[in-house]
């Protein structure tokens, strides 16, 4: 094991350089070729649980660096992972093991920099597991899973838009019932903020229109506006305003807004945030105007 730790440390110093010298391009290219040709990535991932903490950290940095190394202007790591997708299954299931979850999570985020690999994960059954991992009792692991989940759903815009369109029903059913309705403050706050970012991303405009045309989604957002946390109310407002701004509101959405109009107008009249924010005030005025005009 001491020998293995030493070898991994040497790999790291070739790829990153040491305190005295920068990495040498030719050495990095040669290392990259040999690393993937000899199946060393598989070996590192499989053996990681047996390594000590410092060596795990070194191994994680080596794997991260190799995802970006080019040989003859090709990303070798991407081709290797496409042919060895079972390694991604191993990395994802690492969230179930406290000792290696953070190392595997970090490696996984580097691997999904490659679009084809992100697509594989998005289209796999693993996506459903993330709704469990994000709510694990260990805060660090739950946060790491949340970071990976976010990366999967933001990095490759076209792939994400396609995934959300194809998997709209089950994905938003899980998102609404498990994350937005979570009893955990951090889970709920992160979920509502992420929902806003996702729906406001121009590449997800079709998904956004579908989301804001649902009366069930509207009811969830109206409940979040009444949350005991001001922060959650503010994040919920940024999603609620999309329902109000929709020029083609379905009748059932209009009916709910009309039925609750006086309550909503009363709520927004007293809805303030701590610091002055012109954009927030302008958005609020617009929402009041839209609801009043129904």
PDB file of C-alpha atoms in Angstrom:
ATOM      1  CA  UNK A   1       0.000   0.000   0.000  1.00  0.00           C
ATOM      2  CA  UNK A   2       2.880   2.395   0.795  1.00  0.00           C
ATOM      3  CA  UNK A   3       4.270   1.725  -2.689  1.00  0.00           C
ATOM      4  CA  UNK A   4       0.871   2.393  -4.279  1.00  0.00           C
ATOM      5  CA  UNK A   5       0.488   5.666  -2.340  1.00  0.00           C
ATOM      6  CA  UNK A   6       3.938   6.742  -3.558  1.00  0.00           C
ATOM      7  CA  UNK A   7       3.050   5.915  -7.185  1.00  0.00           C
ATOM      8  CA  UNK A   8      -0.207   7.882  -7.029  1.00  0.00           C
ATOM      9  CA  UNK A   9       1.660  10.846  -5.520  1.00  0.00           C
ATOM     10  CA  UNK A  10       4.128  10.679  -8.436  1.00  0.00           C
ATOM     11  CA  UNK A  11       1.268  10.645 -10.963  1.00  0.00           C
ATOM     12  CA  UNK A  12      -0.126  13.750  -9.282  1.00  0.00           C
ATOM     13  CA  UNK A  13       3.194  15.616  -9.436  1.00  0.00           C
ATOM     14  CA  UNK A  14       3.574  14.808 -13.180  1.00  0.00           C
ATOM     15  CA  UNK A  15       0.076  16.159 -13.915  1.00  0.00           C
ATOM     16  CA  UNK A  16       0.102  19.183 -11.612  1.00  0.00           C
ATOM     17  CA  UNK A  17       3.819  19.895 -11.315  1.00  0.00           C
ATOM     18  CA  UNK A  18       5.444  20.303  -7.914  1.00  0.00           C
ATOM     19  CA  UNK A  19       6.441  23.396  -5.964  1.00  0.00           C
ATOM     20  CA  UNK A  20       9.525  23.891  -8.150  1.00  0.00           C
ATOM     21  CA  UNK A  21       8.367  23.064 -11.686  1.00  0.00           C
ATOM     22  CA  UNK A  22       5.327  23.273 -13.951  1.00  0.00           C
ATOM     23  CA  UNK A  23       3.885  20.107 -15.550  1.00  0.00           C
ATOM     24  CA  UNK A  24       5.620  19.021 -18.791  1.00  0.00           C
ATOM     25  CA  UNK A  25       3.148  18.602 -21.668  1.00  0.00           C
ATOM     26  CA  UNK A  26       4.906  15.576 -23.223  1.00  0.00           C
ATOM     27  CA  UNK A  27       5.004  13.762 -19.872  1.00  0.00           C
ATOM     28  CA  UNK A  28       1.287  14.478 -19.301  1.00  0.00           C
ATOM     29  CA  UNK A  29       0.390  13.156 -22.770  1.00  0.00           C
ATOM     30  CA  UNK A  30       2.405   9.978 -22.235  1.00  0.00           C
ATOM     31  CA  UNK A  31       0.920   9.434 -18.772  1.00  0.00           C
ATOM     32  CA  UNK A  32      -2.621   9.969 -20.109  1.00  0.00           C
ATOM     33  CA  UNK A  33      -2.137   7.426 -22.902  1.00  0.00           C
ATOM     34  CA  UNK A  34      -0.692   4.793 -20.578  1.00  0.00           C
ATOM     35  CA  UNK A  35      -3.208   5.467 -17.795  1.00  0.00           C
ATOM     36  CA  UNK A  36      -6.202   4.651 -19.992  1.00  0.00           C
ATOM     37  CA  UNK A  37      -4.494   1.961 -22.071  1.00  0.00           C
ATOM     38  CA  UNK A  38      -3.516   0.041 -18.930  1.00  0.00           C
ATOM     39  CA  UNK A  39      -6.989   0.375 -17.331  1.00  0.00           C
ATOM     40  CA  UNK A  40      -5.480   2.291 -14.397  1.00  0.00           C
ATOM     41  CA  UNK A  41      -8.651   4.370 -13.968  1.00  0.00           C
ATOM     42  CA  UNK A  42     -10.645   1.209 -13.250  1.00  0.00           C
ATOM     43  CA  UNK A  43      -7.993   0.074 -10.788  1.00  0.00           C
ATOM     44  CA  UNK A  44      -7.974   3.431  -8.956  1.00  0.00           C
ATOM     45  CA  UNK A  45     -11.761   3.580  -8.662  1.00  0.00           C
ATOM     46  CA  UNK A  46     -12.140  -0.028  -7.504  1.00  0.00           C
ATOM     47  CA  UNK A  47      -9.232   0.172  -5.030  1.00  0.00           C
ATOM     48  CA  UNK A  48     -10.091   3.619  -3.631  1.00  0.00           C
ATOM     49  CA  UNK A  49     -11.907   2.257  -0.515  1.00  0.00           C
ATOM     50  CA  UNK A  50      -8.689   0.416   0.467  1.00  0.00           C
ATOM     51  CA  UNK A  51      -6.474   3.536   0.270  1.00  0.00           C
ATOM     52  CA  UNK A  52      -5.721   5.896   3.155  1.00  0.00           C
ATOM     53  CA  UNK A  53      -7.307   9.353   3.238  1.00  0.00           C
ATOM     54  CA  UNK A  54      -4.344  11.305   1.801  1.00  0.00           C
ATOM     55  CA  UNK A  55      -3.932   8.842  -1.066  1.00  0.00           C
ATOM     56  CA  UNK A  56      -7.665   9.000  -1.793  1.00  0.00           C
ATOM     57  CA  UNK A  57      -7.358  12.780  -2.113  1.00  0.00           C
ATOM     58  CA  UNK A  58      -4.369  12.395  -4.462  1.00  0.00           C
ATOM     59  CA  UNK A  59      -6.217   9.787  -6.541  1.00  0.00           C
ATOM     60  CA  UNK A  60      -9.262  12.072  -6.815  1.00  0.00           C
ATOM     61  CA  UNK A  61      -7.058  14.925  -8.082  1.00  0.00           C
ATOM     62  CA  UNK A  62      -5.356  12.630 -10.606  1.00  0.00           C
ATOM     63  CA  UNK A  63      -8.718  11.477 -12.000  1.00  0.00           C
ATOM     64  CA  UNK A  64      -9.966  15.096 -12.162  1.00  0.00           C
ATOM     65  CA  UNK A  65      -6.913  16.261 -14.099  1.00  0.00           C
ATOM     66  CA  UNK A  66      -7.044  13.366 -16.576  1.00  0.00           C
ATOM     67  CA  UNK A  67     -10.611  14.272 -17.609  1.00  0.00           C
ATOM     68  CA  UNK A  68      -9.155  17.390 -19.278  1.00  0.00           C
ATOM     69  CA  UNK A  69      -5.961  15.997 -20.811  1.00  0.00           C
ATOM     70  CA  UNK A  70      -5.883  15.890 -24.618  1.00  0.00           C
ATOM     71  CA  UNK A  71      -3.935  13.498 -26.817  1.00  0.00           C
ATOM     72  CA  UNK A  72      -3.839  14.506 -30.512  1.00  0.00           C
ATOM     73  CA  UNK A  73      -6.656  16.991 -29.695  1.00  0.00           C
ATOM     74  CA  UNK A  74      -8.882  14.159 -28.426  1.00  0.00           C
ATOM     75  CA  UNK A  75     -10.144  13.814 -24.842  1.00  0.00           C
ATOM     76  CA  UNK A  76      -9.065  10.236 -24.138  1.00  0.00           C
ATOM     77  CA  UNK A  77     -10.984  10.059 -20.836  1.00  0.00           C
ATOM     78  CA  UNK A  78     -14.300  10.600 -22.589  1.00  0.00           C
ATOM     79  CA  UNK A  79     -13.702   7.735 -25.044  1.00  0.00           C
ATOM     80  CA  UNK A  80     -12.539   5.454 -22.231  1.00  0.00           C
ATOM     81  CA  UNK A  81     -15.590   6.158 -20.062  1.00  0.00           C
ATOM     82  CA  UNK A  82     -17.958   5.606 -22.992  1.00  0.00           C
ATOM     83  CA  UNK A  83     -16.501   2.109 -23.313  1.00  0.00           C
ATOM     84  CA  UNK A  84     -16.510   1.518 -19.526  1.00  0.00           C
ATOM     85  CA  UNK A  85     -19.816   2.961 -18.354  1.00  0.00           C
ATOM     86  CA  UNK A  86     -20.025   0.517 -15.450  1.00  0.00           C
ATOM     87  CA  UNK A  87     -17.427   2.711 -13.702  1.00  0.00           C
ATOM     88  CA  UNK A  88     -20.011   5.501 -13.564  1.00  0.00           C
ATOM     89  CA  UNK A  89     -22.435   3.094 -11.885  1.00  0.00           C
ATOM     90  CA  UNK A  90     -19.718   2.437  -9.288  1.00  0.00           C
ATOM     91  CA  UNK A  91     -19.061   6.150  -8.719  1.00  0.00           C
ATOM     92  CA  UNK A  92     -22.762   6.967  -8.293  1.00  0.00           C
ATOM     93  CA  UNK A  93     -23.415   4.127  -5.862  1.00  0.00           C
ATOM     94  CA  UNK A  94     -20.486   5.508  -3.826  1.00  0.00           C
ATOM     95  CA  UNK A  95     -23.000   7.896  -2.237  1.00  0.00           C
ATOM     96  CA  UNK A  96     -24.172   4.875  -0.236  1.00  0.00           C
ATOM     97  CA  UNK A  97     -20.742   4.488   1.405  1.00  0.00           C
ATOM     98  CA  UNK A  98     -19.841   7.274   3.857  1.00  0.00           C
ATOM     99  CA  UNK A  99     -16.082   6.680   3.637  1.00  0.00           C
ATOM    100  CA  UNK A 100     -15.753   7.217  -0.110  1.00  0.00           C
ATOM    101  CA  UNK A 101     -18.866   9.250  -1.032  1.00  0.00           C
ATOM    102  CA  UNK A 102     -17.084  12.615  -1.266  1.00  0.00           C
ATOM    103  CA  UNK A 103     -14.162  11.240  -3.301  1.00  0.00           C
ATOM    104  CA  UNK A 104     -16.397   9.363  -5.734  1.00  0.00           C
ATOM    105  CA  UNK A 105     -18.741  12.382  -5.927  1.00  0.00           C
ATOM    106  CA  UNK A 106     -15.860  14.664  -6.864  1.00  0.00           C
ATOM    107  CA  UNK A 107     -14.660  12.195  -9.539  1.00  0.00           C
ATOM    108  CA  UNK A 108     -18.192  11.854 -10.888  1.00  0.00           C
ATOM    109  CA  UNK A 109     -18.590  15.628 -11.368  1.00  0.00           C
ATOM    110  CA  UNK A 110     -15.359  15.675 -13.364  1.00  0.00           C
ATOM    111  CA  UNK A 111     -16.547  12.762 -15.539  1.00  0.00           C
ATOM    112  CA  UNK A 112     -19.857  14.451 -16.403  1.00  0.00           C
ATOM    113  CA  UNK A 113     -17.952  17.344 -17.946  1.00  0.00           C
ATOM    114  CA  UNK A 114     -18.155  15.078 -21.019  1.00  0.00           C
ATOM    115  CA  UNK A 115     -21.559  15.453 -22.648  1.00  0.00           C
ATOM    116  CA  UNK A 116     -21.941  11.787 -23.626  1.00  0.00           C
ATOM    117  CA  UNK A 117     -21.210  10.717 -20.046  1.00  0.00           C
ATOM    118  CA  UNK A 118     -23.672  13.230 -18.576  1.00  0.00           C
ATOM    119  CA  UNK A 119     -26.289  11.910 -21.021  1.00  0.00           C
ATOM    120  CA  UNK A 120     -25.623   8.334 -19.883  1.00  0.00           C
ATOM    121  CA  UNK A 121     -26.201   9.306 -16.227  1.00  0.00           C
ATOM    122  CA  UNK A 122     -29.305  11.392 -17.037  1.00  0.00           C
ATOM    123  CA  UNK A 123     -30.860   8.537 -19.008  1.00  0.00           C
ATOM    124  CA  UNK A 124     -30.010   5.887 -16.405  1.00  0.00           C
ATOM    125  CA  UNK A 125     -32.096   4.722 -13.453  1.00  0.00           C
ATOM    126  CA  UNK A 126     -29.515   6.411 -11.229  1.00  0.00           C
ATOM    127  CA  UNK A 127     -31.239   9.789 -11.662  1.00  0.00           C
ATOM    128  CA  UNK A 128     -34.068   8.606  -9.415  1.00  0.00           C
ATOM    129  CA  UNK A 129     -31.557   7.708  -6.687  1.00  0.00           C
ATOM    130  CA  UNK A 130     -30.385  11.318  -6.454  1.00  0.00           C
ATOM    131  CA  UNK A 131     -33.686  12.236  -4.799  1.00  0.00           C
ATOM    132  CA  UNK A 132     -32.625   9.876  -1.970  1.00  0.00           C
ATOM    133  CA  UNK A 133     -28.972  10.940  -1.891  1.00  0.00           C
ATOM    134  CA  UNK A 134     -29.848  14.661  -1.632  1.00  0.00           C
ATOM    135  CA  UNK A 135     -31.762  13.855   1.564  1.00  0.00           C
ATOM    136  CA  UNK A 136     -29.173  11.640   3.261  1.00  0.00           C
ATOM    137  CA  UNK A 137     -28.765  12.467   6.979  1.00  0.00           C
ATOM    138  CA  UNK A 138     -25.027  13.168   6.545  1.00  0.00           C
ATOM    139  CA  UNK A 139     -24.915  16.883   5.621  1.00  0.00           C
ATOM    140  CA  UNK A 140     -21.622  16.757   3.669  1.00  0.00           C
ATOM    141  CA  UNK A 141     -22.702  13.793   1.546  1.00  0.00           C
ATOM    142  CA  UNK A 142     -26.173  15.251   0.915  1.00  0.00           C
ATOM    143  CA  UNK A 143     -24.552  18.553  -0.162  1.00  0.00           C
ATOM    144  CA  UNK A 144     -22.147  16.735  -2.465  1.00  0.00           C
ATOM    145  CA  UNK A 145     -25.002  14.761  -4.069  1.00  0.00           C
ATOM    146  CA  UNK A 146     -26.894  18.023  -4.475  1.00  0.00           C
ATOM    147  CA  UNK A 147     -23.891  19.597  -6.253  1.00  0.00           C
ATOM    148  CA  UNK A 148     -23.688  16.624  -8.652  1.00  0.00           C
ATOM    149  CA  UNK A 149     -27.451  16.719  -9.278  1.00  0.00           C
ATOM    150  CA  UNK A 150     -27.223  20.428 -10.113  1.00  0.00           C
ATOM    151  CA  UNK A 151     -24.229  19.883 -12.393  1.00  0.00           C
ATOM    152  CA  UNK A 152     -26.084  17.130 -14.277  1.00  0.00           C
ATOM    153  CA  UNK A 153     -29.063  19.439 -14.825  1.00  0.00           C
ATOM    154  CA  UNK A 154     -27.195  22.585 -15.867  1.00  0.00           C
ATOM    155  CA  UNK A 155     -23.900  21.859 -17.631  1.00  0.00           C
ATOM    156  CA  UNK A 156     -24.987  20.547 -21.055  1.00  0.00           C
ATOM    157  CA  UNK A 157     -27.985  22.710 -21.957  1.00  0.00           C
ATOM    158  CA  UNK A 158     -29.344  20.842 -24.998  1.00  0.00           C
ATOM    159  CA  UNK A 159     -28.981  17.428 -23.325  1.00  0.00           C
ATOM    160  CA  UNK A 160     -30.711  18.717 -20.174  1.00  0.00           C
ATOM    161  CA  UNK A 161     -33.619  20.253 -22.127  1.00  0.00           C
ATOM    162  CA  UNK A 162     -34.102  16.935 -23.948  1.00  0.00           C
ATOM    163  CA  UNK A 163     -33.962  14.989 -20.659  1.00  0.00           C
ATOM    164  CA  UNK A 164     -36.514  17.268 -18.939  1.00  0.00           C
ATOM    165  CA  UNK A 165     -38.907  17.110 -21.904  1.00  0.00           C
ATOM    166  CA  UNK A 166     -38.732  13.308 -22.107  1.00  0.00           C
ATOM    167  CA  UNK A 167     -38.902  12.710 -18.355  1.00  0.00           C
ATOM    168  CA  UNK A 168     -41.092  15.641 -17.341  1.00  0.00           C
ATOM    169  CA  UNK A 169     -43.807  13.694 -15.488  1.00  0.00           C
ATOM    170  CA  UNK A 170     -41.756  11.531 -13.158  1.00  0.00           C
ATOM    171  CA  UNK A 171     -38.996  14.114 -12.667  1.00  0.00           C
ATOM    172  CA  UNK A 172     -41.219  16.980 -11.538  1.00  0.00           C
ATOM    173  CA  UNK A 173     -43.453  14.632  -9.564  1.00  0.00           C
ATOM    174  CA  UNK A 174     -40.368  13.582  -7.553  1.00  0.00           C
ATOM    175  CA  UNK A 175     -39.050  17.155  -7.398  1.00  0.00           C
ATOM    176  CA  UNK A 176     -42.347  18.560  -6.101  1.00  0.00           C
ATOM    177  CA  UNK A 177     -43.237  15.823  -3.633  1.00  0.00           C
ATOM    178  CA  UNK A 178     -39.796  15.011  -2.270  1.00  0.00           C
ATOM    179  CA  UNK A 179     -37.733  18.196  -2.470  1.00  0.00           C
ATOM    180  CA  UNK A 180     -40.183  21.118  -2.477  1.00  0.00           C
ATOM    181  CA  UNK A 181     -42.268  19.409   0.211  1.00  0.00           C
ATOM    182  CA  UNK A 182     -39.261  18.346   2.293  1.00  0.00           C
ATOM    183  CA  UNK A 183     -39.345  19.009   6.039  1.00  0.00           C
ATOM    184  CA  UNK A 184     -35.617  19.836   5.866  1.00  0.00           C
ATOM    185  CA  UNK A 185     -35.109  23.608   5.536  1.00  0.00           C
ATOM    186  CA  UNK A 186     -31.864  23.385   3.530  1.00  0.00           C
ATOM    187  CA  UNK A 187     -33.245  20.770   1.107  1.00  0.00           C
ATOM    188  CA  UNK A 188     -36.378  22.829   0.517  1.00  0.00           C
ATOM    189  CA  UNK A 189     -34.563  26.146   0.125  1.00  0.00           C
ATOM    190  CA  UNK A 190     -31.973  24.732  -2.301  1.00  0.00           C
ATOM    191  CA  UNK A 191     -34.708  22.971  -4.295  1.00  0.00           C
ATOM    192  CA  UNK A 192     -36.890  26.050  -4.759  1.00  0.00           C
ATOM    193  CA  UNK A 193     -33.855  28.165  -5.742  1.00  0.00           C
ATOM    194  CA  UNK A 194     -32.706  25.510  -8.201  1.00  0.00           C
ATOM    195  CA  UNK A 195     -36.214  25.208  -9.657  1.00  0.00           C
ATOM    196  CA  UNK A 196     -36.193  28.961 -10.350  1.00  0.00           C
ATOM    197  CA  UNK A 197     -32.772  28.790 -12.025  1.00  0.00           C
ATOM    198  CA  UNK A 198     -33.831  25.782 -14.110  1.00  0.00           C
ATOM    199  CA  UNK A 199     -37.106  27.306 -15.322  1.00  0.00           C
ATOM    200  CA  UNK A 200     -35.515  30.680 -16.091  1.00  0.00           C
ATOM    201  CA  UNK A 201     -32.795  29.094 -18.235  1.00  0.00           C
ATOM    202  CA  UNK A 202     -33.672  30.019 -21.808  1.00  0.00           C
ATOM    203  CA  UNK A 203     -32.876  26.529 -23.107  1.00  0.00           C
ATOM    204  CA  UNK A 204     -35.642  25.121 -20.836  1.00  0.00           C
ATOM    205  CA  UNK A 205     -38.373  27.506 -22.064  1.00  0.00           C
ATOM    206  CA  UNK A 206     -40.672  24.681 -23.271  1.00  0.00           C
ATOM    207  CA  UNK A 207     -40.410  22.920 -19.906  1.00  0.00           C
ATOM    208  CA  UNK A 208     -41.018  26.215 -18.098  1.00  0.00           C
ATOM    209  CA  UNK A 209     -44.246  26.848 -20.051  1.00  0.00           C
ATOM    210  CA  UNK A 210     -45.448  23.362 -19.185  1.00  0.00           C
ATOM    211  CA  UNK A 211     -44.590  23.797 -15.497  1.00  0.00           C
ATOM    212  CA  UNK A 212     -46.388  27.142 -15.126  1.00  0.00           C
ATOM    213  CA  UNK A 213     -49.487  25.827 -16.900  1.00  0.00           C
ATOM    214  CA  UNK A 214     -50.196  23.360 -14.085  1.00  0.00           C
ATOM    215  CA  UNK A 215     -52.655  24.191 -11.316  1.00  0.00           C
ATOM    216  CA  UNK A 216     -51.013  21.619  -9.018  1.00  0.00           C
ATOM    217  CA  UNK A 217     -47.640  23.342  -9.395  1.00  0.00           C
ATOM    218  CA  UNK A 218     -49.301  26.701  -8.727  1.00  0.00           C
ATOM    219  CA  UNK A 219     -50.824  25.378  -5.472  1.00  0.00           C
ATOM    220  CA  UNK A 220     -47.393  24.138  -4.321  1.00  0.00           C
ATOM    221  CA  UNK A 221     -45.835  27.555  -5.019  1.00  0.00           C
ATOM    222  CA  UNK A 222     -48.652  29.395  -3.237  1.00  0.00           C
ATOM    223  CA  UNK A 223     -48.057  27.204  -0.183  1.00  0.00           C
ATOM    224  CA  UNK A 224     -44.330  28.007  -0.329  1.00  0.00           C
ATOM    225  CA  UNK A 225     -45.158  31.735  -0.377  1.00  0.00           C
ATOM    226  CA  UNK A 226     -46.732  31.136   3.059  1.00  0.00           C
ATOM    227  CA  UNK A 227     -43.661  29.297   4.402  1.00  0.00           C
ATOM    228  CA  UNK A 228     -42.403  30.356   7.838  1.00  0.00           C
ATOM    229  CA  UNK A 229     -38.972  31.134   6.316  1.00  0.00           C
ATOM    230  CA  UNK A 230     -38.568  34.497   4.583  1.00  0.00           C
ATOM    231  CA  UNK A 231     -35.770  33.074   2.411  1.00  0.00           C
ATOM    232  CA  UNK A 232     -38.036  30.320   1.093  1.00  0.00           C
ATOM    233  CA  UNK A 233     -40.817  32.865   0.479  1.00  0.00           C
ATOM    234  CA  UNK A 234     -38.429  34.982  -1.614  1.00  0.00           C
ATOM    235  CA  UNK A 235     -37.223  32.006  -3.691  1.00  0.00           C
ATOM    236  CA  UNK A 236     -40.860  30.899  -4.151  1.00  0.00           C
ATOM    237  CA  UNK A 237     -41.770  34.398  -5.358  1.00  0.00           C
ATOM    238  CA  UNK A 238     -39.203  34.135  -8.179  1.00  0.00           C
ATOM    239  CA  UNK A 239     -41.015  31.027  -9.453  1.00  0.00           C
ATOM    240  CA  UNK A 240     -44.540  32.301  -8.706  1.00  0.00           C
ATOM    241  CA  UNK A 241     -43.938  35.391 -10.867  1.00  0.00           C
ATOM    242  CA  UNK A 242     -43.544  33.068 -13.893  1.00  0.00           C
ATOM    243  CA  UNK A 243     -47.124  31.806 -13.355  1.00  0.00           C
ATOM    244  CA  UNK A 244     -48.368  35.403 -13.153  1.00  0.00           C
ATOM    245  CA  UNK A 245     -46.417  36.471 -16.262  1.00  0.00           C
ATOM    246  CA  UNK A 246     -47.702  33.596 -18.443  1.00  0.00           C
ATOM    247  CA  UNK A 247     -49.771  35.219 -21.210  1.00  0.00           C
ATOM    248  CA  UNK A 248     -51.557  31.932 -21.998  1.00  0.00           C
ATOM    249  CA  UNK A 249     -52.730  30.876 -18.552  1.00  0.00           C
ATOM    250  CA  UNK A 250     -55.018  27.815 -18.654  1.00  0.00           C
ATOM    251  CA  UNK A 251     -58.511  28.437 -17.233  1.00  0.00           C
ATOM    252  CA  UNK A 252     -57.841  26.343 -14.115  1.00  0.00           C
ATOM    253  CA  UNK A 253     -54.753  28.464 -13.279  1.00  0.00           C
ATOM    254  CA  UNK A 254     -56.743  31.695 -13.803  1.00  0.00           C
ATOM    255  CA  UNK A 255     -59.548  30.353 -11.580  1.00  0.00           C
ATOM    256  CA  UNK A 256     -57.166  29.664  -8.684  1.00  0.00           C
ATOM    257  CA  UNK A 257     -55.550  33.100  -8.994  1.00  0.00           C
ATOM    258  CA  UNK A 258     -58.965  34.815  -9.136  1.00  0.00           C
ATOM    259  CA  UNK A 259     -60.299  32.823  -6.156  1.00  0.00           C
ATOM    260  CA  UNK A 260     -57.229  33.798  -4.105  1.00  0.00           C
ATOM    261  CA  UNK A 261     -56.820  37.281  -5.578  1.00  0.00           C
ATOM    262  CA  UNK A 262     -57.605  39.336  -2.462  1.00  0.00           C
ATOM    263  CA  UNK A 263     -55.350  37.138  -0.265  1.00  0.00           C
ATOM    264  CA  UNK A 264     -52.502  37.348  -2.784  1.00  0.00           C
ATOM    265  CA  UNK A 265     -52.784  41.126  -3.216  1.00  0.00           C
ATOM    266  CA  UNK A 266     -52.836  41.575   0.561  1.00  0.00           C
ATOM    267  CA  UNK A 267     -49.781  39.326   0.892  1.00  0.00           C
ATOM    268  CA  UNK A 268     -47.772  41.146  -1.797  1.00  0.00           C
ATOM    269  CA  UNK A 269     -48.677  44.568  -0.383  1.00  0.00           C
ATOM    270  CA  UNK A 270     -46.798  43.647   2.807  1.00  0.00           C
ATOM    271  CA  UNK A 271     -44.110  41.480   1.171  1.00  0.00           C
ATOM    272  CA  UNK A 272     -40.753  43.203   1.778  1.00  0.00           C
ATOM    273  CA  UNK A 273     -37.155  42.077   1.695  1.00  0.00           C
ATOM    274  CA  UNK A 274     -34.452  43.264   4.082  1.00  0.00           C
ATOM    275  CA  UNK A 275     -32.345  45.241   1.634  1.00  0.00           C
ATOM    276  CA  UNK A 276     -33.599  47.617  -1.034  1.00  0.00           C
ATOM    277  CA  UNK A 277     -33.833  45.865  -4.392  1.00  0.00           C
ATOM    278  CA  UNK A 278     -35.273  47.744  -7.355  1.00  0.00           C
ATOM    279  CA  UNK A 279     -35.645  44.606  -9.477  1.00  0.00           C
ATOM    280  CA  UNK A 280     -37.575  42.815  -6.734  1.00  0.00           C
ATOM    281  CA  UNK A 281     -39.915  45.791  -6.290  1.00  0.00           C
ATOM    282  CA  UNK A 282     -40.461  46.037 -10.068  1.00  0.00           C
ATOM    283  CA  UNK A 283     -41.216  42.290 -10.283  1.00  0.00           C
ATOM    284  CA  UNK A 284     -43.633  42.567  -7.369  1.00  0.00           C
ATOM    285  CA  UNK A 285     -45.468  45.509  -8.975  1.00  0.00           C
ATOM    286  CA  UNK A 286     -45.765  43.514 -12.199  1.00  0.00           C
ATOM    287  CA  UNK A 287     -47.209  40.487 -10.356  1.00  0.00           C
ATOM    288  CA  UNK A 288     -49.745  42.715  -8.548  1.00  0.00           C
ATOM    289  CA  UNK A 289     -50.708  44.258 -11.894  1.00  0.00           C
ATOM    290  CA  UNK A 290     -51.141  40.842 -13.576  1.00  0.00           C
ATOM    291  CA  UNK A 291     -53.292  39.447 -10.740  1.00  0.00           C
ATOM    292  CA  UNK A 292     -55.411  42.610 -10.453  1.00  0.00           C
ATOM    293  CA  UNK A 293     -56.169  42.497 -14.186  1.00  0.00           C
ATOM    294  CA  UNK A 294     -57.537  38.914 -14.183  1.00  0.00           C
TER     295      UNK A 294
END
